[in-house]
Amino acid sequence: MPGHAAGAGLGGGARGPAGSSAHVPPLSPQENPYLCSNECDASNPDLAHPPRLMLDREDEGLATYWQSVTWSRYPSPLEANITLSWNKSVELTDDVVVTFEYGRPTVMVLEKSLDNGRTWQPWQFYAEDCAEAFGMPARRARDLAASGAHRVLCTEEYSRWAGSKKEKHVRFEVRDRFAIFAGPGLRNMDNLYARLESAKGLKDFFTLTDLRLRLLRPALGGTYVQRENLYKYFYAISNVEVIGRCKCNLHANLCSVREGSLQCECEHNTTGPDCGKCRKNFRTRSWRAGSYLPLPHGSPNACAAAGSAVGNCECYGHSNRCSYIDFLNVVTCVSCKHNTRGQHCQHCRLGFYRNGSAELDDENVCIECNCNQIGSVHDRCNETGFCECREGAAGPKCDDCLPTHYWRQGCYPNVCDDDQLFCQNGGTCVQNQRCACPRGYTGPRCEQPRCDPADDGGLDCDRAPGAAPRPATLLGCLLLLGLAAHLGC
């Protein structure tokens, strides 16, 4: 499978196809890698070793290879990243094989990305000593149990010095993992297909959009670094072989290059880069990936055209089941998805409203109202997404207040302002929320006189007109009834 390689060229690096980049230390004119015979020059096409040489054909003659700088800056790490990008999800069908010229790295990591290089995750660790390099025990893919077939492991099988230049290959063993289910020689493929279909995460384990080799320590050729011969330590890769197919969710047999990237030739009324959704007007039933089961031919799980659901009922792709209601004599969709409801899943659930820019068969046809729980009467909104607000609240989601109100875990009316609710009797307005009253006045807007008992002979002057007298005052009136009738008790 062709990919876009990014690595490191000599003399500061070289750029591969599709804008791939290099990440290694620069090379000064005095630093000459051992394999170049003191003639390496990244600026000279005849003497350069750019990343594209990892992917060229070598049917005849000597191997061509990408080569890094030497380890002249020891003990600083000599590290390099090699990245292959497809701009498309692909699935491995055989081993990944990397061919190193003149020594395999003693420490490296193979990583993959599922989101075009935005995030990375380790796929396999390689080290001369797994415990020392990564704190992991050394394991081999062929020894994994069925439940751990997609386990990330560290292997020492491809990192130890073998004393021979014939030991060039480093593998990511896809076939050994397949053999856990299909047996030696992969003769029982039916069992493998059944496992790929049923085992959670197994199919995704062999899927990627980008592949990256992180080279962390070069081949040493012994147990220690010969500091007097640092020119002989470097990385050199002559070939990277990745065998796989476009991920099309079993809805395509072909993959072609269009607009600079791989595209599935989708079948079964599907569309998208990975045939990951149904075509417009073919969404009567929900999209499903094709299946290896039932064996031997599997199931295409094709998207259905409008009007082809059970009972000829149109559900706009939001349900794949219909039911006949006898007493109403109608066929209705069952278990509408994507926040839809109704006989044909043509309405939005309460708390959602219709997305005016989406077709009725779009999965995003219904948008959540998101009404403010405090400011709104309920969580429902109208057909344009506006919520019903409580008194004083405002805004499409009722999360704001009218100018005559202020927010304090809800909208409350202003107590005072310059237009109508002004403070009386010399009171001052504080943040439109309360009146600061002068001495002698009280009330929300200082409209009530405050009676001082010292000014009225100790009588109950705070009592409002017509209010019942306090018990103590009533007792006093009873005792002095004959002498103080004029007091009005």
Tab-separated table of C-alpha atoms in Angstrom:
chain	number	residue	atom	x	y	z
A	1	MET	CA	0.000	0.000	0.000
A	2	PRO	CA	1.615	3.287	-1.038
A	3	GLY	CA	1.890	6.012	1.565
A	4	HIS	CA	3.438	9.430	1.985
A	5	ALA	CA	6.717	9.074	3.865
A	6	ALA	CA	8.222	11.704	6.104
A	7	GLY	CA	11.658	11.159	7.547
A	8	ALA	CA	15.010	12.907	7.694
A	9	GLY	CA	17.377	13.692	4.859
A	10	LEU	CA	21.015	14.591	5.265
A	11	GLY	CA	22.053	18.178	5.731
A	12	GLY	CA	18.947	19.335	7.544
A	13	GLY	CA	16.390	16.942	6.090
A	14	ALA	CA	14.440	16.477	2.902
A	15	ARG	CA	10.732	16.731	2.205
A	16	GLY	CA	8.748	13.748	1.001
A	17	PRO	CA	5.523	13.720	-1.054
A	18	ALA	CA	2.394	15.559	0.089
A	19	GLY	CA	4.281	17.981	2.281
A	20	SER	CA	5.738	15.402	4.673
A	21	SER	CA	8.416	16.707	6.986
A	22	ALA	CA	11.602	15.615	8.694
A	23	HIS	CA	12.560	15.688	12.386
A	24	VAL	CA	16.240	14.899	13.121
A	25	PRO	CA	19.288	16.892	14.177
A	26	PRO	CA	20.885	18.928	11.355
A	27	LEU	CA	24.120	17.818	9.729
A	28	SER	CA	27.134	20.107	9.579
A	29	PRO	CA	29.578	19.927	6.655
A	30	GLN	CA	32.108	18.102	8.875
A	31	GLU	CA	29.665	15.273	9.819
A	32	ASN	CA	29.660	12.532	7.217
A	33	PRO	CA	27.699	9.291	7.736
A	34	TYR	CA	29.640	6.058	7.362
A	35	LEU	CA	27.603	4.710	4.439
A	36	CYS	CA	28.085	7.816	2.361
A	37	SER	CA	31.844	7.424	2.059
A	38	ASN	CA	32.313	11.081	2.990
A	39	GLU	CA	30.232	12.194	-0.002
A	40	CYS	CA	26.743	12.794	1.473
A	41	ASP	CA	25.077	16.066	0.482
A	42	ALA	CA	21.326	16.665	0.851
A	43	SER	CA	21.520	19.566	-1.620
A	44	ASN	CA	22.967	17.318	-4.331
A	45	PRO	CA	20.371	14.900	-5.826
A	46	ASP	CA	23.136	12.417	-6.683
A	47	LEU	CA	24.511	12.340	-3.122
A	48	ALA	CA	21.328	12.775	-1.040
A	49	HIS	CA	19.344	10.109	0.837
A	50	PRO	CA	15.826	11.636	1.155
A	51	PRO	CA	12.749	9.905	2.662
A	52	ARG	CA	11.284	8.908	-0.702
A	53	LEU	CA	14.070	6.310	-1.060
A	54	MET	CA	12.279	4.225	1.579
A	55	LEU	CA	9.384	3.689	-0.819
A	56	ASP	CA	11.036	3.337	-4.237
A	57	ARG	CA	11.347	0.112	-6.225
A	58	GLU	CA	14.571	-1.846	-5.916
A	59	ASP	CA	14.155	-4.536	-8.535
A	60	GLU	CA	17.752	-4.286	-9.688
A	61	GLY	CA	21.056	-3.019	-8.364
A	62	LEU	CA	21.987	-1.804	-4.902
A	63	ALA	CA	19.408	-0.852	-2.287
A	64	THR	CA	18.570	2.822	-2.023
A	65	TYR	CA	17.917	4.117	1.459
A	66	TRP	CA	17.068	7.083	3.638
A	67	GLN	CA	19.836	7.837	6.130
A	68	SER	CA	20.008	9.972	9.266
A	69	VAL	CA	22.954	11.942	10.627
A	70	THR	CA	25.557	10.152	12.734
A	71	TRP	CA	25.668	10.126	16.534
A	72	SER	CA	28.353	12.806	16.737
A	73	ARG	CA	26.531	14.619	19.543
A	74	TYR	CA	26.642	11.674	21.950
A	75	PRO	CA	25.457	11.407	24.723
A	76	SER	CA	22.515	13.494	23.430
A	77	PRO	CA	19.882	11.082	22.066
A	78	LEU	CA	19.968	10.358	18.361
A	79	GLU	CA	16.253	10.288	17.555
A	80	ALA	CA	14.186	10.445	14.372
A	81	ASN	CA	10.523	10.127	13.381
A	82	ILE	CA	9.359	8.431	10.194
A	83	THR	CA	5.717	9.130	9.330
A	84	LEU	CA	3.547	7.596	6.616
A	85	SER	CA	0.185	9.217	5.896
A	86	TRP	CA	-2.711	8.055	3.736
A	87	ASN	CA	-5.307	10.770	4.500
A	88	LYS	CA	-7.760	7.893	4.712
A	89	SER	CA	-8.648	5.074	7.101
A	90	VAL	CA	-6.930	1.837	6.054
A	91	GLU	CA	-6.970	-1.704	7.447
A	92	LEU	CA	-3.867	-3.886	7.619
A	93	THR	CA	-4.092	-7.326	6.029
A	94	ASP	CA	-0.466	-8.452	6.469
A	95	ASP	CA	2.702	-7.669	8.420
A	96	VAL	CA	4.291	-4.225	8.430
A	97	VAL	CA	7.946	-4.772	7.486
A	98	VAL	CA	10.673	-2.139	7.868
A	99	THR	CA	14.092	-2.915	6.375
A	100	PHE	CA	17.086	-1.312	8.096
A	101	GLU	CA	20.471	-1.197	6.386
A	102	TYR	CA	23.478	-1.932	8.626
A	103	GLY	CA	21.787	-2.458	11.952
A	104	ARG	CA	18.346	-2.359	13.508
A	105	PRO	CA	17.582	0.163	16.286
A	106	THR	CA	18.037	-1.049	19.835
A	107	VAL	CA	15.024	1.033	20.956
A	108	MET	CA	12.049	2.161	18.858
A	109	VAL	CA	8.261	2.560	19.003
A	110	LEU	CA	5.707	1.933	16.284
A	111	GLU	CA	2.716	4.257	16.631
A	112	LYS	CA	-0.560	4.743	14.782
A	113	SER	CA	-3.119	7.510	14.427
A	114	LEU	CA	-6.820	7.179	13.706
A	115	ASP	CA	-7.451	10.898	13.167
A	116	ASN	CA	-4.948	11.917	10.483
A	117	GLY	CA	-2.098	12.586	12.894
A	118	ARG	CA	-3.875	14.746	15.449
A	119	THR	CA	-3.387	12.144	18.175
A	120	TRP	CA	-1.138	9.077	18.407
A	121	GLN	CA	-1.163	5.821	20.316
A	122	PRO	CA	1.553	3.162	20.632
A	123	TRP	CA	1.092	0.036	18.538
A	124	GLN	CA	4.194	-1.912	19.537
A	125	PHE	CA	7.414	-1.316	21.478
A	126	TYR	CA	10.807	-2.656	20.407
A	127	ALA	CA	13.878	-2.824	22.620
A	128	GLU	CA	17.029	-4.766	23.355
A	129	ASP	CA	15.786	-4.852	26.962
A	130	CYS	CA	12.033	-4.152	27.297
A	131	ALA	CA	12.143	-3.880	31.075
A	132	GLU	CA	14.930	-1.291	30.997
A	133	ALA	CA	13.623	0.730	28.056
A	134	PHE	CA	9.878	0.723	28.717
A	135	GLY	CA	9.293	-1.038	32.044
A	136	MET	CA	7.422	-3.849	30.265
A	137	PRO	CA	8.039	-7.593	30.062
A	138	ALA	CA	9.111	-8.920	26.680
A	139	ARG	CA	6.370	-10.808	24.818
A	140	ARG	CA	5.742	-12.175	21.347
A	141	ALA	CA	2.556	-11.712	19.334
A	142	ARG	CA	2.316	-15.445	18.571
A	143	ASP	CA	2.089	-16.190	22.307
A	144	LEU	CA	-0.898	-13.918	22.996
A	145	ALA	CA	-4.195	-15.391	24.140
A	146	ALA	CA	-7.358	-14.889	22.101
A	147	SER	CA	-8.660	-12.309	24.566
A	148	GLY	CA	-5.452	-10.270	24.198
A	149	ALA	CA	-4.976	-10.454	20.437
A	150	HIS	CA	-5.171	-6.648	20.205
A	151	ARG	CA	-2.849	-6.059	23.153
A	152	VAL	CA	0.023	-3.556	22.822
A	153	LEU	CA	3.251	-5.357	23.723
A	154	CYS	CA	7.026	-4.945	23.805
A	155	THR	CA	9.216	-7.366	21.904
A	156	GLU	CA	12.973	-7.986	21.983
A	157	GLU	CA	12.846	-10.162	18.877
A	158	TYR	CA	13.985	-7.467	16.423
A	159	SER	CA	16.362	-5.325	18.465
A	160	ARG	CA	19.242	-7.452	19.691
A	161	TRP	CA	22.495	-7.438	17.787
A	162	ALA	CA	22.673	-10.580	15.676
A	163	GLY	CA	26.187	-10.065	14.325
A	164	SER	CA	25.000	-10.313	10.752
A	165	LYS	CA	23.959	-7.753	8.180
A	166	LYS	CA	21.283	-10.185	7.031
A	167	GLU	CA	19.239	-9.311	10.128
A	168	LYS	CA	17.618	-6.225	8.636
A	169	HIS	CA	13.880	-6.608	9.134
A	170	VAL	CA	11.655	-5.285	11.897
A	171	ARG	CA	8.060	-6.510	11.835
A	172	PHE	CA	4.691	-5.636	13.245
A	173	GLU	CA	3.210	-9.129	13.229
A	174	VAL	CA	-0.309	-8.910	11.829
A	175	ARG	CA	-0.301	-12.509	10.576
A	176	ASP	CA	0.726	-13.872	13.984
A	177	ARG	CA	-2.236	-12.097	15.558
A	178	PHE	CA	-4.583	-13.375	12.857
A	179	ALA	CA	-3.237	-16.893	13.441
A	180	ILE	CA	-4.503	-16.790	17.036
A	181	PHE	CA	-7.966	-17.327	15.515
A	182	ALA	CA	-7.265	-18.743	12.047
A	183	GLY	CA	-4.572	-21.197	13.119
A	184	PRO	CA	-1.132	-21.833	11.540
A	185	GLY	CA	-1.077	-20.915	7.877
A	186	LEU	CA	-4.324	-18.957	8.349
A	187	ARG	CA	-6.381	-21.895	7.076
A	188	ASN	CA	-9.442	-21.294	9.255
A	189	MET	CA	-10.369	-17.857	7.958
A	190	ASP	CA	-14.055	-18.340	8.808
A	191	ASN	CA	-13.168	-18.283	12.490
A	192	LEU	CA	-11.042	-15.164	11.989
A	193	TYR	CA	-13.865	-13.334	10.202
A	194	ALA	CA	-16.302	-14.318	12.925
A	195	ARG	CA	-13.895	-12.983	15.597
A	196	LEU	CA	-13.293	-9.733	13.708
A	197	GLU	CA	-17.047	-9.253	13.601
A	198	SER	CA	-17.793	-10.080	17.224
A	199	ALA	CA	-14.689	-9.193	19.286
A	200	LYS	CA	-14.934	-5.605	20.519
A	201	GLY	CA	-12.038	-3.447	19.348
A	202	LEU	CA	-10.296	-6.177	17.335
A	203	LYS	CA	-11.142	-4.790	13.905
A	204	ASP	CA	-10.240	-1.251	14.981
A	205	PHE	CA	-6.863	-2.469	16.251
A	206	PHE	CA	-5.747	-3.065	12.660
A	207	THR	CA	-7.132	0.281	11.411
A	208	LEU	CA	-5.142	3.502	10.992
A	209	THR	CA	-4.811	6.704	8.995
A	210	ASP	CA	-1.112	7.333	9.741
A	211	LEU	CA	1.860	5.225	10.789
A	212	ARG	CA	4.882	6.558	12.689
A	213	LEU	CA	8.220	5.001	13.639
A	214	ARG	CA	9.942	6.714	16.544
A	215	LEU	CA	13.612	5.731	16.386
A	216	LEU	CA	15.054	6.290	19.866
A	217	ARG	CA	18.442	4.536	19.929
A	218	PRO	CA	20.499	3.222	16.991
A	219	ALA	CA	22.150	-0.174	16.619
A	220	LEU	CA	25.284	-0.421	18.780
A	221	GLY	CA	26.927	-3.550	17.462
A	222	GLY	CA	27.910	-4.486	21.005
A	223	THR	CA	27.198	-3.734	24.627
A	224	TYR	CA	28.486	-0.172	24.808
A	225	VAL	CA	28.965	2.922	22.658
A	226	GLN	CA	32.415	3.325	21.096
A	227	ARG	CA	32.858	7.043	21.551
A	228	GLU	CA	35.950	7.087	19.352
A	229	ASN	CA	33.895	5.710	16.433
A	230	LEU	CA	30.657	7.699	16.668
A	231	TYR	CA	30.454	8.028	12.888
A	232	LYS	CA	29.229	4.425	12.634
A	233	TYR	CA	26.032	4.997	14.633
A	234	PHE	CA	23.036	6.165	12.574
A	235	TYR	CA	19.709	4.995	11.092
A	236	ALA	CA	19.257	3.848	7.503
A	237	ILE	CA	15.992	2.487	6.057
A	238	SER	CA	15.773	1.037	2.579
A	239	ASN	CA	12.154	-0.103	2.542
A	240	VAL	CA	8.849	0.277	4.431
A	241	GLU	CA	6.194	-2.205	3.389
A	242	VAL	CA	2.591	-1.775	4.521
A	243	ILE	CA	0.033	-4.203	3.068
A	244	GLY	CA	-3.604	-3.369	3.597
A	245	ARG	CA	-6.794	-2.060	2.067
A	246	CYS	CA	-8.954	1.030	2.292
A	247	LYS	CA	-11.403	0.919	5.149
A	248	CYS	CA	-14.801	1.104	3.470
A	249	ASN	CA	-16.881	-0.707	6.109
A	250	LEU	CA	-17.294	-3.592	3.646
A	251	HIS	CA	-19.329	-1.339	1.360
A	252	ALA	CA	-16.745	-1.114	-1.446
A	253	ASN	CA	-14.433	-3.401	-3.406
A	254	LEU	CA	-12.312	-0.640	-4.941
A	255	CYS	CA	-10.428	2.391	-3.712
A	256	SER	CA	-9.140	5.108	-6.049
A	257	VAL	CA	-7.144	8.325	-5.760
A	258	ARG	CA	-9.314	11.408	-6.170
A	259	GLU	CA	-8.299	14.967	-5.374
A	260	GLY	CA	-4.995	13.767	-3.968
A	261	SER	CA	-6.412	11.246	-1.485
A	262	LEU	CA	-7.763	7.721	-1.404
A	263	GLN	CA	-11.526	7.372	-1.791
A	264	CYS	CA	-13.763	4.318	-1.494
A	265	GLU	CA	-15.882	3.443	-4.518
A	266	CYS	CA	-18.958	3.027	-2.330
A	267	GLU	CA	-21.701	0.517	-3.050
A	268	HIS	CA	-24.900	-0.550	-1.254
A	269	ASN	CA	-26.295	3.022	-1.498
A	270	THR	CA	-23.651	4.338	0.916
A	271	THR	CA	-21.459	7.426	0.695
A	272	GLY	CA	-18.630	9.250	2.500
A	273	PRO	CA	-14.829	8.731	2.673
A	274	ASP	CA	-15.321	5.384	4.443
A	275	CYS	CA	-18.833	4.662	3.047
A	276	GLY	CA	-19.907	5.540	6.567
A	277	LYS	CA	-23.439	6.807	5.919
A	278	CYS	CA	-26.410	6.236	3.655
A	279	ARG	CA	-26.956	8.309	0.536
A	280	LYS	CA	-29.728	10.860	0.517
A	281	ASN	CA	-33.117	9.249	-0.064
A	282	PHE	CA	-31.682	5.895	1.076
A	283	ARG	CA	-31.990	6.413	4.829
A	284	THR	CA	-35.173	4.523	5.539
A	285	ARG	CA	-33.216	2.217	7.824
A	286	SER	CA	-30.223	3.185	9.911
A	287	TRP	CA	-26.757	2.792	8.380
A	288	ARG	CA	-24.792	-0.322	9.320
A	289	ALA	CA	-21.345	-1.531	8.309
A	290	GLY	CA	-21.210	-4.571	6.061
A	291	SER	CA	-20.745	-7.833	7.920
A	292	TYR	CA	-18.562	-10.894	7.473
A	293	LEU	CA	-21.479	-12.871	8.891
A	294	PRO	CA	-23.263	-15.061	8.053
A	295	LEU	CA	-20.431	-17.029	6.540
A	296	PRO	CA	-19.350	-17.607	3.858
A	297	HIS	CA	-20.828	-14.639	1.961
A	298	GLY	CA	-21.629	-12.197	4.756
A	299	SER	CA	-24.273	-9.491	4.597
A	300	PRO	CA	-24.018	-6.158	2.748
A	301	ASN	CA	-26.456	-4.361	5.093
A	302	ALA	CA	-27.346	-2.080	2.200
A	303	CYS	CA	-29.072	1.233	2.818
A	304	ALA	CA	-32.746	1.106	1.866
A	305	ALA	CA	-34.553	3.512	-0.427
A	306	ALA	CA	-37.432	5.641	0.815
A	307	GLY	CA	-40.644	3.674	1.135
A	308	SER	CA	-38.957	0.274	1.380
A	309	ALA	CA	-39.285	-0.237	5.138
A	310	VAL	CA	-41.579	-2.813	6.690
A	311	GLY	CA	-45.216	-2.051	5.798
A	312	ASN	CA	-44.031	0.526	3.198
A	313	CYS	CA	-43.663	3.039	6.014
A	314	GLU	CA	-41.255	5.999	5.617
A	315	CYS	CA	-39.152	6.644	8.738
A	316	TYR	CA	-36.556	8.949	7.138
A	317	GLY	CA	-33.723	6.762	8.365
A	318	HIS	CA	-34.507	7.331	12.047
A	319	SER	CA	-35.944	3.860	12.618
A	320	ASN	CA	-35.611	0.428	11.037
A	321	ARG	CA	-38.751	-1.054	12.618
A	322	CYS	CA	-42.424	-0.449	11.987
A	323	SER	CA	-45.563	-1.650	13.717
A	324	TYR	CA	-49.204	-1.959	12.648
A	325	ILE	CA	-51.729	-0.457	15.081
A	326	ASP	CA	-54.913	-2.403	14.529
A	327	PHE	CA	-57.514	-0.097	16.085
A	328	LEU	CA	-56.121	2.914	14.215
A	329	ASN	CA	-55.434	0.962	11.023
A	330	VAL	CA	-52.053	2.671	10.554
A	331	VAL	CA	-48.439	1.596	10.284
A	332	THR	CA	-46.089	3.612	12.492
A	333	CYS	CA	-42.347	3.741	13.010
A	334	VAL	CA	-41.047	2.234	16.243
A	335	SER	CA	-38.237	3.531	18.493
A	336	CYS	CA	-37.406	6.657	16.514
A	337	LYS	CA	-33.761	7.693	16.905
A	338	HIS	CA	-31.847	10.961	16.612
A	339	ASN	CA	-34.322	12.740	18.951
A	340	THR	CA	-37.232	12.339	16.545
A	341	ARG	CA	-40.810	11.177	17.155
A	342	GLY	CA	-44.095	10.710	15.318
A	343	GLN	CA	-45.646	8.165	12.985
A	344	HIS	CA	-42.857	8.662	10.470
A	345	CYS	CA	-40.205	10.052	12.886
A	346	GLN	CA	-40.942	13.358	11.208
A	347	HIS	CA	-41.231	15.468	14.383
A	348	CYS	CA	-38.729	16.368	17.075
A	349	ARG	CA	-38.970	15.145	20.655
A	350	LEU	CA	-40.033	17.572	23.353
A	351	GLY	CA	-36.999	19.618	24.283
A	352	PHE	CA	-35.743	19.644	20.670
A	353	TYR	CA	-36.582	21.712	17.598
A	354	ARG	CA	-36.177	21.263	13.851
A	355	ASN	CA	-32.811	22.111	12.293
A	356	GLY	CA	-33.853	24.293	9.382
A	357	SER	CA	-30.632	23.692	7.458
A	358	ALA	CA	-30.874	19.869	7.593
A	359	GLU	CA	-32.896	17.467	5.490
A	360	LEU	CA	-35.581	15.456	7.219
A	361	ASP	CA	-33.474	12.299	6.876
A	362	ASP	CA	-30.378	13.889	8.399
A	363	GLU	CA	-29.188	12.512	11.753
A	364	ASN	CA	-28.847	16.105	13.018
A	365	VAL	CA	-32.371	17.147	12.032
A	366	CYS	CA	-33.348	17.850	15.664
A	367	ILE	CA	-31.433	20.294	17.860
A	368	GLU	CA	-31.726	20.448	21.643
A	369	CYS	CA	-33.532	23.532	23.000
A	370	ASN	CA	-31.105	24.023	25.925
A	371	CYS	CA	-33.525	26.302	27.778
A	372	ASN	CA	-32.133	27.841	30.955
A	373	GLN	CA	-33.636	25.831	33.792
A	374	ILE	CA	-34.081	28.863	36.057
A	375	GLY	CA	-35.153	31.467	33.525
A	376	SER	CA	-37.526	29.312	31.432
A	377	VAL	CA	-40.982	27.963	32.243
A	378	HIS	CA	-40.035	24.482	30.941
A	379	ASP	CA	-37.441	22.793	28.738
A	380	ARG	CA	-39.468	23.051	25.518
A	381	CYS	CA	-39.029	25.664	22.813
A	382	ASN	CA	-40.884	26.734	19.677
A	383	GLU	CA	-40.029	25.782	16.104
A	384	THR	CA	-37.325	28.461	15.913
A	385	GLY	CA	-35.585	27.389	19.132
A	386	PHE	CA	-36.920	30.160	21.419
A	387	CYS	CA	-37.840	29.103	24.958
A	388	GLU	CA	-40.800	30.345	27.015
A	389	CYS	CA	-39.370	32.673	29.674
A	390	ARG	CA	-40.455	33.385	33.210
A	391	GLU	CA	-41.390	36.936	34.193
A	392	GLY	CA	-38.385	39.204	33.856
A	393	ALA	CA	-36.245	36.707	31.882
A	394	ALA	CA	-35.231	37.311	28.278
A	395	GLY	CA	-33.184	35.892	25.414
A	396	PRO	CA	-33.673	32.848	23.138
A	397	LYS	CA	-32.717	30.493	25.967
A	398	CYS	CA	-34.114	32.674	28.820
A	399	ASP	CA	-30.621	33.079	30.219
A	400	ASP	CA	-30.735	36.897	30.382
A	401	CYS	CA	-32.911	39.500	32.171
A	402	LEU	CA	-35.027	42.390	30.946
A	403	PRO	CA	-33.577	45.892	31.569
A	404	THR	CA	-36.096	46.344	34.422
A	405	HIS	CA	-34.789	43.238	36.201
A	406	TYR	CA	-31.536	41.988	37.639
A	407	TRP	CA	-30.061	38.448	37.891
A	408	ARG	CA	-29.634	36.645	41.196
A	409	GLN	CA	-30.229	32.924	40.482
A	410	GLY	CA	-33.228	34.136	38.521
A	411	CYS	CA	-34.552	37.490	37.313
A	412	TYR	CA	-35.917	39.849	39.973
A	413	PRO	CA	-37.517	43.266	39.364
A	414	ASN	CA	-35.448	46.322	40.014
A	415	VAL	CA	-36.487	47.993	43.287
A	416	CYS	CA	-35.458	51.445	42.138
A	417	ASP	CA	-34.399	53.236	38.972
A	418	ASP	CA	-34.466	56.687	37.454
A	419	ASP	CA	-37.748	56.319	35.563
A	420	GLN	CA	-40.501	54.916	37.772
A	421	LEU	CA	-39.407	53.016	40.871
A	422	PHE	CA	-37.432	55.843	42.419
A	423	CYS	CA	-36.559	56.051	46.105
A	424	GLN	CA	-38.696	58.481	48.065
A	425	ASN	CA	-38.084	60.837	50.966
A	426	GLY	CA	-34.406	61.275	50.163
A	427	GLY	CA	-33.550	57.581	49.813
A	428	THR	CA	-30.711	56.485	47.501
A	429	CYS	CA	-30.802	53.603	45.009
A	430	VAL	CA	-28.184	50.864	45.454
A	431	GLN	CA	-27.477	48.839	42.245
A	432	ASN	CA	-31.146	49.006	41.228
A	433	GLN	CA	-31.841	46.403	43.895
A	434	ARG	CA	-32.727	48.305	47.089
A	435	CYS	CA	-33.222	51.752	48.559
A	436	ALA	CA	-30.949	53.004	51.311
A	437	CYS	CA	-33.412	54.991	53.454
A	438	PRO	CA	-32.629	58.024	55.598
A	439	ARG	CA	-33.402	58.013	59.313
A	440	GLY	CA	-37.121	58.138	59.968
A	441	TYR	CA	-38.208	56.250	56.840
A	442	THR	CA	-38.467	52.613	55.830
A	443	GLY	CA	-40.102	50.378	53.226
A	444	PRO	CA	-38.895	49.086	49.793
A	445	ARG	CA	-38.759	52.653	48.438
A	446	CYS	CA	-38.533	54.566	51.759
A	447	GLU	CA	-42.220	55.438	51.460
A	448	GLN	CA	-43.155	54.603	55.087
A	449	PRO	CA	-42.342	56.831	58.108
A	450	ARG	CA	-40.376	55.069	60.814
A	451	CYS	CA	-41.897	55.966	64.235
A	452	ASP	CA	-39.457	56.558	67.089
A	453	PRO	CA	-40.974	55.361	70.437
A	454	ALA	CA	-39.013	58.056	72.259
A	455	ASP	CA	-41.082	60.694	70.434
A	456	ASP	CA	-44.590	59.407	71.306
A	457	GLY	CA	-44.426	58.585	74.954
A	458	GLY	CA	-43.505	54.974	74.531
A	459	LEU	CA	-46.737	54.044	72.746
A	460	ASP	CA	-46.828	51.474	69.959
A	461	CYS	CA	-46.234	53.915	67.114
A	462	ASP	CA	-44.865	51.315	64.683
A	463	ARG	CA	-48.262	49.629	64.661
A	464	ALA	CA	-50.012	50.157	61.338
A	465	PRO	CA	-53.528	51.710	61.446
A	466	GLY	CA	-56.201	49.086	62.045
A	467	ALA	CA	-53.695	46.441	63.206
A	468	ALA	CA	-54.336	44.423	66.373
A	469	PRO	CA	-52.530	45.766	69.462
A	470	ARG	CA	-49.626	43.900	70.958
A	471	PRO	CA	-50.364	41.744	74.024
A	472	ALA	CA	-48.414	43.993	76.391
A	473	THR	CA	-50.224	47.081	75.142
A	474	LEU	CA	-53.607	45.368	75.453
A	475	LEU	CA	-52.871	44.418	79.097
A	476	GLY	CA	-51.975	47.996	79.877
A	477	CYS	CA	-55.227	49.218	78.409
A	478	LEU	CA	-57.272	46.782	80.448
A	479	LEU	CA	-55.678	47.914	83.718
A	480	LEU	CA	-56.210	51.604	82.966
A	481	LEU	CA	-59.555	51.265	81.251
A	482	GLY	CA	-61.359	53.690	83.529
A	483	LEU	CA	-58.573	56.249	83.696
A	484	ALA	CA	-57.274	56.250	80.133
A	485	ALA	CA	-60.301	55.771	77.903
A	486	HIS	CA	-59.253	58.788	75.979
A	487	LEU	CA	-56.138	56.918	74.771
A	488	GLY	CA	-58.259	54.819	72.425
A	489	CYS	CA	-57.302	51.346	73.706
